[in-house]
Each structure stands twice: as C-alpha cells, then as structure tokens.
Short mmCIF file of C-alpha atoms in Angstrom, two decimals:
data_model
loop_
_atom_site.label_atom_id
_atom_site.label_comp_id
_atom_site.label_asym_id
_atom_site.label_seq_id
_atom_site.Cartn_x
_atom_site.Cartn_y
_atom_site.Cartn_z
CA GLY A 1 -5.54 -18.51 -3.60
CA GLN A 2 -5.42 -19.77 -7.18
CA ASN A 3 -2.13 -21.55 -6.53
CA ILE A 4 -3.26 -23.27 -3.34
CA ASP A 5 -5.44 -26.35 -3.46
CA GLN A 6 -7.31 -27.85 -0.51
CA PRO A 7 -10.55 -29.82 -0.27
CA THR A 8 -13.71 -27.78 -0.02
CA GLU A 9 -15.38 -29.80 2.70
CA MET A 10 -14.68 -32.73 5.02
CA THR A 11 -16.73 -34.49 7.65
CA ALA A 12 -15.53 -36.51 10.62
CA THR A 13 -16.81 -38.05 13.82
CA GLU A 14 -16.20 -36.70 17.30
CA GLY A 15 -13.14 -38.37 18.82
CA ALA A 16 -11.67 -39.37 15.46
CA ILE A 17 -8.59 -38.12 13.59
CA VAL A 18 -8.78 -36.07 10.40
CA GLN A 19 -6.08 -34.95 7.96
CA ILE A 20 -6.61 -31.86 5.81
CA ASN A 21 -4.27 -31.69 2.82
CA CYS A 22 -2.96 -28.62 1.05
CA THR A 23 -0.84 -28.35 -2.09
CA TYR A 24 0.68 -25.11 -3.27
CA GLN A 25 2.82 -23.56 -5.97
CA THR A 26 4.97 -20.55 -5.31
CA SER A 27 8.41 -19.08 -5.81
CA GLY A 28 10.40 -17.59 -2.98
CA PHE A 29 8.73 -19.78 -0.38
CA ASN A 30 8.86 -18.35 3.15
CA GLY A 31 6.67 -20.68 5.12
CA LEU A 32 3.30 -22.40 5.29
CA PHE A 33 0.56 -21.38 7.71
CA TRP A 34 -2.65 -22.93 8.92
CA TYR A 35 -5.42 -20.76 10.32
CA GLN A 36 -8.76 -21.74 11.84
CA GLN A 37 -11.89 -19.71 11.14
CA HIS A 38 -15.21 -20.33 12.86
CA ALA A 39 -18.29 -19.14 11.02
CA GLY A 40 -18.70 -15.39 11.31
CA GLU A 41 -15.40 -14.93 13.11
CA ALA A 42 -11.87 -13.85 12.26
CA PRO A 43 -9.18 -16.35 11.26
CA THR A 44 -6.89 -17.37 14.12
CA PHE A 45 -3.35 -18.70 13.78
CA LEU A 46 -2.78 -22.43 14.31
CA SER A 47 0.64 -23.34 12.97
CA TYR A 48 3.65 -22.36 10.87
CA ASN A 49 6.10 -24.61 9.04
CA VAL A 50 9.18 -23.38 7.21
CA LEU A 51 11.27 -26.55 7.31
CA ASP A 52 10.27 -30.04 6.21
CA GLY A 53 8.74 -32.29 8.80
CA LEU A 54 6.06 -32.50 11.43
CA GLU A 55 5.30 -29.84 14.03
CA GLU A 56 3.11 -30.99 16.90
CA LYS A 57 1.10 -28.67 19.10
CA GLY A 58 -1.36 -30.43 21.38
CA ARG A 59 -4.17 -32.06 19.39
CA PHE A 60 -3.04 -30.31 16.21
CA SER A 61 -0.01 -31.18 14.07
CA SER A 62 1.17 -29.73 10.79
CA PHE A 63 3.45 -31.30 8.20
CA LEU A 64 5.42 -29.76 5.36
CA SER A 65 7.25 -31.13 2.33
CA ARG A 66 8.79 -28.25 0.40
CA SER A 67 10.00 -30.42 -2.49
CA LYS A 68 6.45 -31.67 -3.06
CA GLY A 69 4.71 -28.37 -2.35
CA TYR A 70 2.55 -30.22 0.15
CA SER A 71 1.32 -29.72 3.68
CA TYR A 72 -1.28 -31.26 5.90
CA LEU A 73 -2.99 -30.38 9.15
CA LEU A 74 -3.75 -33.30 11.45
CA LEU A 75 -6.44 -32.94 14.08
CA LYS A 76 -6.66 -35.63 16.76
CA GLU A 77 -9.40 -36.41 19.29
CA LEU A 78 -11.86 -34.29 17.38
CA GLN A 79 -14.30 -32.18 19.35
CA MET A 80 -17.50 -30.55 18.19
CA LYS A 81 -15.86 -27.15 18.60
CA ASP A 82 -13.34 -28.10 15.90
CA SER A 83 -16.09 -27.60 13.30
CA ALA A 84 -14.69 -24.65 11.37
CA SER A 85 -12.95 -23.66 8.16
CA TYR A 86 -9.23 -24.44 8.01
CA LEU A 87 -7.21 -22.10 5.83
CA CYS A 88 -3.88 -23.04 4.30
CA ALA A 89 -1.65 -20.07 3.42
CA HIS A 90 1.86 -19.64 2.11
CA ALA A 91 4.16 -16.67 2.57
CA SER A 92 6.47 -15.76 -0.25
CA GLY A 93 8.59 -12.93 -1.48
CA GLY A 94 10.39 -10.31 0.53
CA SER A 95 7.27 -9.00 2.26
CA TYR A 96 6.15 -12.36 3.69
CA ILE A 97 2.52 -11.57 2.93
CA PRO A 98 0.35 -14.69 3.36
CA THR A 99 -1.67 -15.88 0.37
CA PHE A 100 -4.66 -17.94 1.48
CA GLY A 101 -6.41 -20.89 -0.06
CA ARG A 102 -10.21 -21.05 -0.13
CA GLY A 103 -10.30 -23.09 3.06
CA THR A 104 -11.60 -26.52 4.02
CA SER A 105 -14.89 -26.59 5.89
CA LEU A 106 -14.67 -29.32 8.54
CA ILE A 107 -17.90 -30.64 10.00
CA VAL A 108 -17.57 -32.74 13.17
CA HIS A 109 -20.64 -34.79 14.03
CA PRO A 110 -21.44 -36.82 17.15
CA ASP B 1 -4.38 -4.80 24.53
CA THR B 2 -7.77 -5.57 23.02
CA GLY B 3 -6.43 -6.96 19.75
CA VAL B 4 -7.27 -5.65 16.30
CA SER B 5 -10.40 -3.50 16.22
CA GLN B 6 -12.49 -2.73 13.16
CA ASP B 7 -15.31 -0.28 12.71
CA PRO B 8 -18.07 -0.45 11.67
CA ARG B 9 -18.82 -4.15 12.01
CA HIS B 10 -21.63 -3.92 9.49
CA LYS B 11 -22.36 -1.45 6.74
CA ILE B 12 -25.27 -1.46 4.32
CA THR B 13 -25.10 1.05 1.51
CA LYS B 14 -26.63 1.79 -1.84
CA ARG B 15 -24.73 1.28 -5.05
CA GLY B 16 -22.71 4.34 -5.96
CA GLN B 17 -22.14 5.54 -2.40
CA ASN B 18 -18.74 5.84 -0.75
CA VAL B 19 -17.85 3.86 2.37
CA THR B 20 -14.91 4.00 4.75
CA PHE B 21 -13.70 1.36 7.18
CA ARG B 22 -11.32 1.90 10.06
CA CYS B 23 -8.81 -0.51 11.57
CA ASP B 24 -6.91 -0.11 14.84
CA PRO B 25 -4.10 -2.68 14.95
CA ILE B 26 -2.31 -4.07 17.99
CA SER B 27 -0.30 -1.11 19.23
CA GLU B 28 3.17 -2.62 18.96
CA HIS B 29 2.58 -4.06 15.47
CA ASN B 30 4.21 -2.12 12.65
CA ARG B 31 2.65 -4.13 9.81
CA LEU B 32 -0.97 -3.80 8.75
CA TYR B 33 -2.89 -5.69 6.09
CA TRP B 34 -6.28 -5.45 4.44
CA TYR B 35 -7.94 -8.55 3.05
CA ARG B 36 -11.37 -9.16 1.53
CA GLN B 37 -13.33 -12.37 2.05
CA THR B 38 -16.48 -13.58 0.36
CA LEU B 39 -18.60 -16.55 1.38
CA GLY B 40 -16.86 -19.86 0.85
CA GLN B 41 -13.55 -18.27 -0.06
CA GLY B 42 -10.34 -17.58 1.80
CA PRO B 43 -9.14 -14.06 2.54
CA GLU B 44 -7.91 -12.24 -0.58
CA PHE B 45 -5.03 -9.81 -0.14
CA LEU B 46 -5.76 -6.15 -0.88
CA THR B 47 -2.92 -4.04 0.49
CA TYR B 48 -0.13 -3.91 3.08
CA PHE B 49 1.51 -1.18 5.15
CA GLN B 50 4.75 -1.16 7.05
CA ASN B 51 4.44 1.73 9.47
CA GLU B 52 2.90 4.54 7.38
CA ALA B 53 4.23 3.33 4.04
CA GLN B 54 1.93 1.41 1.70
CA LEU B 55 4.38 -1.15 0.35
CA GLU B 56 2.17 -3.50 -1.64
CA LYS B 57 -1.17 -3.34 -3.36
CA SER B 58 -2.97 -6.16 -5.12
CA ARG B 59 -3.09 -5.89 -8.91
CA LEU B 60 -6.74 -6.87 -8.62
CA LEU B 61 -7.50 -3.78 -6.55
CA SER B 62 -9.67 -1.33 -8.42
CA ASP B 63 -8.74 2.36 -8.37
CA ARG B 64 -12.01 2.91 -6.49
CA PHE B 65 -10.23 1.46 -3.46
CA SER B 66 -7.79 3.54 -1.44
CA ALA B 67 -6.14 2.89 1.90
CA GLU B 68 -4.16 5.08 4.24
CA ARG B 69 -2.22 4.74 7.43
CA PRO B 70 -1.28 8.36 8.11
CA LYS B 71 0.65 8.05 11.36
CA GLY B 72 1.59 4.42 11.23
CA SER B 73 -1.12 3.51 13.71
CA PHE B 74 -4.76 3.16 12.58
CA SER B 75 -5.68 2.64 8.94
CA THR B 76 -8.69 3.46 6.78
CA LEU B 77 -9.95 1.70 3.69
CA GLU B 78 -12.24 3.72 1.44
CA ILE B 79 -14.33 2.37 -1.39
CA GLN B 80 -15.71 4.95 -3.77
CA ARG B 81 -18.75 4.49 -6.01
CA THR B 82 -19.56 1.11 -4.48
CA GLU B 83 -20.78 -1.73 -6.69
CA GLN B 84 -22.73 -4.84 -5.73
CA GLY B 85 -19.60 -6.91 -6.33
CA ASP B 86 -17.92 -5.06 -3.47
CA SER B 87 -20.18 -6.84 -0.99
CA ALA B 88 -17.83 -8.83 1.22
CA MET B 89 -16.20 -9.03 4.62
CA TYR B 90 -13.23 -6.66 4.84
CA LEU B 91 -10.64 -8.01 7.23
CA CYS B 92 -7.80 -6.08 8.77
CA ALA B 93 -4.79 -7.82 10.28
CA SER B 94 -1.57 -6.72 11.92
CA SER B 95 1.77 -8.31 12.69
CA SER B 96 5.17 -7.53 14.08
CA ARG B 97 7.82 -9.00 11.86
CA GLY B 98 10.77 -10.12 13.84
CA ALA B 99 12.62 -13.40 13.95
CA GLY B 100 10.40 -16.30 13.04
CA ALA B 101 6.99 -16.43 11.44
CA ASN B 102 5.03 -13.42 10.27
CA VAL B 103 1.90 -14.33 12.23
CA LEU B 104 -1.12 -12.20 11.44
CA THR B 105 -3.69 -11.27 14.07
CA PHE B 106 -7.02 -10.53 12.42
CA GLY B 107 -9.80 -8.23 13.46
CA ALA B 108 -13.42 -9.38 13.46
CA GLY B 109 -14.00 -7.69 10.11
CA SER B 110 -16.34 -5.14 8.59
CA ARG B 111 -19.16 -6.67 6.59
CA LEU B 112 -20.25 -4.57 3.61
CA THR B 113 -23.56 -5.09 1.82
CA VAL B 114 -24.12 -3.03 -1.32
CA LEU B 115 -27.76 -2.89 -2.43
#
C-alpha cells in the first residue's frame, strides 16, 4: 500500500461521527473499497465507489473524488463495536486486484 | 456455504522448514487470492488465480513461495526454507467477478510463526 495514505489511528466517542480519509495514486483506476477488520479477524467488505460522489449505507457512507485521488469513510452514531481497523483499497488494471493501505485503527470510547 | 476456509489456523515452525497452507474458497467463486498481513499493516498481495490459472504474482514474492490451484477449487500456498521474516498472517480470499465490484470474501487466515 505504498501509494495509499490513511491515518494510522483515530479515536472518537460513542455516538459521535468520525471521518476516515484516504488518498491514493494509481493508473487504470477501477474503484475504491473500504473494508473493516476487527482485531484477529478477517477483513469484511463495507463499501465500493467507482463514480464520484457519496454512497450511503446505513450508518456508514463512503465518498470518492477521482480527480483528487481522495476518498473518505463516514461513520455515524458510533458504537463500541465499531472499534476496528478500516482498510482503504483501490482496484486497478485489468485484473481488478485490490491494493490495500495500512489501515486506520479506530478506537471508540464511552 | 460456510465461506472461505483456511487450514491450519496457526502454524509454528523452525527456520528452514517447509510449510503449506490450504484455502477452500466459496464454491461458486472462480477467483482466488493470497495476501500476507503483518501487525499494523494492511494485506499485501501475493498471488491471484482465475480458475486453475495463476494470472498474477507479486514481484516481491520470493521464489521460496509457490501456490497452486490444481482443479480450480482449493488452493495451496507453500513456503520453502522458512525465514523469521515470513512470520505473518496469510489470508486467502475469493470472489466472483461479474458486473459491478470485485468484492473479496476473506478467510480467517493462517498465522505463521517462524522461530
């Protein structure tokens, strides 16, 4: 994930809103993914953006700006169970293989 | 379907030994991926199969690593002459590329510790 940049760690309060940013550089862009990974578990798919704009899915929303190479994941009404690592990944090239960033560790406290 | 299964979940070995991991993908998925993840890092791509064909392999992948998917179903990842730097979680994922996003479903991983 050398060409994907996201913050290493963020903290937030239960019930609040948090925005996790991701910037990327790639050629042949084929979409931007967000995955959630709880400690010791496998990553699970959250969202996919291929066009510019905001995609909303319940408490989670994801935004993409292709011209800026920028995405964010917005988490609303934070719950303790949202404490996890959030992985930004882009797919590029003909094989659509996701390349992951190092992840942002989100800590939600009471 | 029980999802993507990986075996063993944990493996401790001595430096220089060979290890093999197995992955059983979701049955209808024709694409299979191997990634490696170390603490505090995101998954790092190793190799990719479409059916039984190995179509991509990371340039970072040492020749001590080899993967197979002989019948286009399960896959194995073998590491020969293990080194301490091979200690990591080895994640397998599968997908079915159709219209829309190539969403990967990951297995729980095989954690390797090389002493």
